[in-house]
Short mmCIF file of C-alpha atoms in Angstrom, two decimals:
data_model
loop_
_atom_site.label_atom_id
_atom_site.label_comp_id
_atom_site.label_asym_id
_atom_site.label_seq_id
_atom_site.Cartn_x
_atom_site.Cartn_y
_atom_site.Cartn_z
CA MET A 1 21.00 26.14 51.54
CA SER A 2 19.30 26.84 54.87
CA PHE A 3 17.15 24.21 56.53
CA PHE A 4 14.14 26.51 56.33
CA ILE A 5 14.34 26.48 52.52
CA THR A 6 14.75 22.71 52.66
CA LEU A 7 11.65 22.47 54.87
CA VAL A 8 9.63 24.55 52.41
CA GLU A 9 10.78 22.50 49.44
CA MET A 10 10.24 19.14 51.13
CA THR A 11 6.70 19.96 52.29
CA ASP A 12 5.32 22.30 49.63
CA ALA A 13 3.66 19.40 47.82
CA ASN A 14 1.79 18.68 51.05
CA ARG A 15 0.61 22.30 51.18
CA ARG A 16 -0.51 22.16 47.55
CA ASP A 17 -2.38 18.94 48.28
CA LEU A 18 -4.66 21.00 50.55
CA GLU A 19 -5.85 23.13 47.64
CA ALA A 20 -6.66 19.96 45.70
CA ILE A 21 -9.18 18.89 48.36
CA PRO A 22 -12.58 19.90 46.90
CA LYS A 23 -14.03 21.37 50.09
CA ILE A 24 -10.92 23.39 50.87
CA ASN A 25 -10.77 24.73 47.32
CA SER A 26 -14.45 25.63 47.52
CA MET A 27 -13.99 27.27 50.92
CA ILE A 28 -11.12 29.43 49.66
CA HIS A 29 -13.05 30.67 46.64
CA HIS A 30 -16.71 30.39 47.66
CA GLY A 31 -16.74 30.23 51.46
CA LEU A 32 -18.88 28.01 53.67
CA SER A 33 -22.52 27.97 54.68
CA LEU A 34 -23.33 29.28 58.15
CA ALA A 35 -23.81 25.74 59.49
CA GLU A 36 -20.51 24.62 57.95
CA TYR A 37 -18.65 27.62 59.37
CA LYS A 38 -20.02 26.94 62.84
CA ALA A 39 -18.84 23.33 62.60
CA PHE A 40 -15.44 24.48 61.36
CA LEU A 41 -15.09 26.90 64.29
CA HIS A 42 -15.88 24.05 66.67
CA ASP A 43 -12.98 21.98 65.33
CA LEU A 44 -10.73 25.03 65.13
CA TYR A 45 -11.35 25.76 68.81
CA HIS A 46 -9.79 22.45 69.83
CA ILE A 47 -6.74 22.99 67.63
CA VAL A 48 -6.21 26.42 69.17
CA TRP A 49 -6.93 25.24 72.73
CA HIS A 50 -4.16 22.65 72.52
CA PHE A 51 -1.69 24.94 70.75
CA CYS A 52 -0.05 26.30 73.90
CA PRO A 53 -0.08 23.02 75.87
CA VAL A 54 1.64 21.23 72.98
CA MET A 55 4.31 23.95 72.85
CA ALA A 56 4.72 23.73 76.63
CA ALA A 57 5.17 19.95 76.43
CA ALA A 58 7.84 20.42 73.77
CA ALA A 59 9.61 23.22 75.63
CA ALA A 60 9.83 21.07 78.76
CA ARG A 61 11.71 18.44 76.76
CA CYS A 62 14.18 20.71 74.99
CA SER A 63 17.72 20.04 76.20
CA ASP A 64 20.24 22.84 76.37
CA GLN A 65 21.28 21.90 72.86
CA PHE A 66 17.92 23.32 71.81
CA ARG A 67 17.65 26.14 74.33
CA ASP A 68 16.90 28.63 71.54
CA VAL A 69 13.88 26.54 70.59
CA ARG A 70 12.81 26.36 74.23
CA TYR A 71 12.98 30.13 74.70
CA ALA A 72 11.24 30.76 71.36
CA LEU A 73 8.41 28.48 72.49
CA TYR A 74 8.11 30.35 75.80
CA GLU A 75 7.77 33.59 73.85
CA ARG A 76 5.25 32.13 71.47
CA ILE A 77 3.13 30.75 74.31
CA GLU A 78 2.91 34.26 75.75
CA GLU A 79 1.78 35.59 72.38
CA GLU A 80 -0.79 32.85 71.74
CA LYS A 81 -2.37 32.28 75.14
CA GLY A 82 -6.02 33.27 75.27
CA HIS A 83 -6.56 33.00 71.52
CA ASP A 84 -8.94 30.09 72.09
CA ALA A 85 -11.25 32.71 73.62
CA TRP A 86 -11.25 34.52 70.26
CA VAL A 87 -12.69 31.39 68.65
CA LEU A 88 -15.37 31.26 71.35
CA GLU A 89 -16.23 34.89 70.57
CA ASP A 90 -16.60 33.97 66.92
CA ILE A 91 -18.82 31.00 67.80
CA GLN A 92 -21.06 33.26 69.86
CA ALA A 93 -21.14 35.93 67.17
CA MET A 94 -22.39 33.29 64.74
CA GLY A 95 -25.30 32.47 67.04
CA ASP A 96 -24.05 29.35 68.82
CA ASP A 97 -23.52 28.72 72.51
CA PRO A 98 -19.76 28.89 73.25
CA ALA A 99 -20.24 26.07 75.77
CA SER A 100 -20.90 23.73 72.84
CA ALA A 101 -17.20 24.01 71.95
CA ALA A 102 -16.44 21.60 74.80
CA ASN A 103 -17.86 18.74 72.72
CA LEU A 104 -15.37 16.42 71.05
CA PRO A 105 -13.91 17.59 67.74
CA SER A 106 -13.92 15.46 64.60
CA ALA A 107 -11.73 12.34 64.45
CA PRO A 108 -9.07 13.94 62.20
CA VAL A 109 -8.64 16.81 64.66
CA GLN A 110 -8.40 14.41 67.59
CA ALA A 111 -5.73 12.51 65.65
CA MET A 112 -3.83 15.69 64.79
CA ILE A 113 -3.81 16.87 68.40
CA ALA A 114 -2.76 13.43 69.67
CA PHE A 115 0.04 13.22 67.10
CA ASN A 116 1.47 16.58 68.14
CA TYR A 117 1.60 15.62 71.82
CA TYR A 118 3.11 12.24 70.96
CA SER A 119 5.67 13.69 68.57
CA ALA A 120 6.75 16.42 71.02
CA GLU A 121 7.02 14.01 73.94
CA ARG A 122 8.19 10.75 72.33
CA VAL A 123 9.88 11.60 69.02
CA HIS A 124 11.67 14.96 69.30
CA PRO A 125 10.64 18.24 70.96
CA CYS A 126 11.59 20.18 67.81
CA SER A 127 8.78 18.40 65.98
CA VAL A 128 6.49 21.08 67.40
CA LEU A 129 8.01 23.45 64.86
CA GLY A 130 6.35 21.39 62.14
CA MET A 131 2.98 22.06 63.75
CA LEU A 132 3.81 25.77 63.96
CA TYR A 133 4.95 25.89 60.36
CA MET A 134 1.81 24.20 59.01
CA LEU A 135 -0.57 26.40 60.99
CA GLU A 136 1.28 29.57 60.10
CA VAL A 137 1.34 28.70 56.40
CA VAL A 138 -2.39 27.98 56.43
CA SER A 139 -3.18 31.19 58.35
CA SER A 140 -0.93 33.56 56.44
CA VAL A 141 -1.65 32.16 52.95
CA TYR A 142 -5.33 31.32 53.27
CA GLY A 143 -6.74 32.93 56.44
CA GLY A 144 -7.64 36.33 55.01
CA ARG A 145 -9.06 34.91 51.78
CA VAL A 146 -11.12 32.34 53.66
CA SER A 147 -12.63 34.84 56.10
CA ASP A 148 -13.60 37.15 53.21
CA SER A 149 -15.08 34.27 51.20
CA ILE A 150 -17.13 32.98 54.14
CA ALA A 151 -18.36 36.48 54.95
CA ARG A 152 -19.58 36.92 51.38
CA ALA A 153 -21.19 33.46 51.36
CA ILE A 154 -23.25 34.14 54.48
CA ASP A 155 -23.86 37.79 53.55
CA ARG A 156 -22.09 39.21 56.57
CA ASP A 157 -19.61 42.04 56.98
CA VAL A 158 -16.24 40.51 57.86
CA ASN A 159 -15.80 43.31 60.43
CA ALA A 160 -19.20 42.74 62.04
CA GLY A 161 -17.98 39.92 64.30
CA GLY A 162 -17.47 36.24 63.88
CA PHE A 163 -14.12 36.37 62.08
CA LYS A 164 -11.79 37.62 64.78
CA PHE A 165 -9.52 34.60 64.86
CA LEU A 166 -9.17 34.04 61.12
CA SER A 167 -8.75 37.70 60.22
CA SER A 168 -6.26 38.50 62.98
CA HIS A 169 -4.04 35.51 62.30
CA ALA A 170 -3.94 36.14 58.57
CA SER A 171 -1.68 39.14 59.22
CA MET A 172 -0.24 38.09 62.59
CA ASP A 173 1.26 34.87 61.24
CA VAL A 174 3.26 36.68 58.57
CA ASP A 175 5.42 38.04 61.41
CA HIS A 176 5.40 34.66 63.11
CA MET A 177 6.64 33.02 59.94
CA ALA A 178 9.61 35.41 59.79
CA LYS A 179 10.52 34.48 63.37
CA LEU A 180 10.14 30.79 62.63
CA ASN A 181 12.36 31.19 59.56
CA ARG A 182 15.17 32.60 61.70
CA LEU A 183 14.75 29.89 64.35
CA VAL A 184 14.63 26.94 61.96
CA LYS A 185 17.74 28.14 60.15
CA MET A 186 19.68 27.57 63.38
CA ILE A 187 18.73 23.87 63.65
CA ALA A 188 21.46 21.65 62.23
CA ASP A 189 20.79 18.40 64.10
CA PRO A 190 19.65 15.73 61.57
CA ALA A 191 17.22 14.06 63.98
CA ALA A 192 15.58 17.39 64.80
CA GLN A 193 15.34 18.29 61.12
CA ALA A 194 13.77 14.94 60.24
CA ALA A 195 11.23 15.30 63.05
CA ILE A 196 10.24 18.78 61.85
CA VAL A 197 9.77 17.65 58.26
CA ASN A 198 7.70 14.64 59.30
CA SER A 199 5.58 16.70 61.68
CA THR A 200 4.89 19.27 58.97
CA ARG A 201 3.75 16.60 56.52
CA VAL A 202 1.53 14.85 59.07
CA ASN A 203 -0.07 18.13 60.18
CA PHE A 204 -0.83 19.16 56.61
CA TYR A 205 -2.35 15.72 56.01
CA GLN A 206 -4.50 15.71 59.16
CA PHE A 207 -5.64 19.29 58.59
CA GLY A 208 -6.81 18.27 55.14
CA ARG A 209 -8.67 15.31 56.60
CA MET A 210 -10.82 17.75 58.56
CA PHE A 211 -12.53 18.61 55.27
CA GLY A 212 -13.14 15.04 54.14
CA GLU A 213 -14.97 11.95 55.30
CA GLY A 214 -15.16 11.90 59.09
CA GLY A 215 -14.27 15.58 59.35
CA PHE A 216 -16.27 18.46 60.79
CA LEU A 217 -18.86 18.34 57.98
CA ALA A 218 -19.80 14.72 58.71
CA ASP A 219 -21.43 15.42 62.04
CA LEU A 220 -23.55 18.46 61.28
CA GLY A 221 -26.71 18.08 63.32
CA GLU A 222 -25.61 14.81 64.90
CA ALA A 223 -25.31 14.03 68.61
CA GLY A 224 -23.80 11.02 70.32
CA LEU A 225 -20.40 10.78 71.94
CA ARG A 226 -19.38 14.24 70.72
CA SER A 227 -21.95 15.73 73.10
CA ILE A 228 -20.40 14.14 76.19
CA PRO A 229 -19.18 16.88 78.56
CA PRO A 230 -15.37 17.01 78.83
CA ARG A 231 -15.25 16.11 82.52
CA GLN A 232 -17.03 12.83 81.76
CA ARG A 233 -14.73 11.82 78.88
CA GLY A 234 -11.38 12.57 80.43
CA THR A 235 -10.50 15.71 78.45
CA ALA A 236 -8.18 18.07 80.32
CA VAL A 237 -10.18 20.98 81.70
CA ARG A 238 -8.50 24.20 82.69
#
């Protein structure tokens, strides 16, 4: 049995746990309010912004034993760069100032981002494939349904603007998943495999936490530290 099948089997319960979270289940079937969707896009922006830097950090630490992973990450970075701008377009289309995206994301998203840097740099560079797998599963399985449900909930045509990122990745990540399948099948090192499985589980867990206590819904309308400009709070600015 290939490691990709093993990865699916060992983490599918974590994926199914997402659907058991009330707000995620409601979002899939009934969408979000406009205010909730704006808050979700804010958190999503930070996940997408750090996507390429996390992959770059992992690629820089891949030894020649994992050169195929390194080159696959280089290719993926080329494909994904600039997609954070799509989220900013969606934020603007929904009536918010794109500059507001610079504010801190929710605590679960900060933890998810920090974990992925830590895991890539201190545990095993192949752990980044767990992040990729989780995000691609969420996008390909739920992205299209979620964008349609939100559009209906806020009485907006899904093609009228505001859903570029979700709609595009719903189909795009089907192809990405096929590529990831082929890549993961080639990884036989036990330490790399364990790191990928753990990373997948942690990313599913932290993504789910976005929709619970302390997630993006908790701070609707609030100010405070999350309004501190990035240059004043040490966030990397490109």
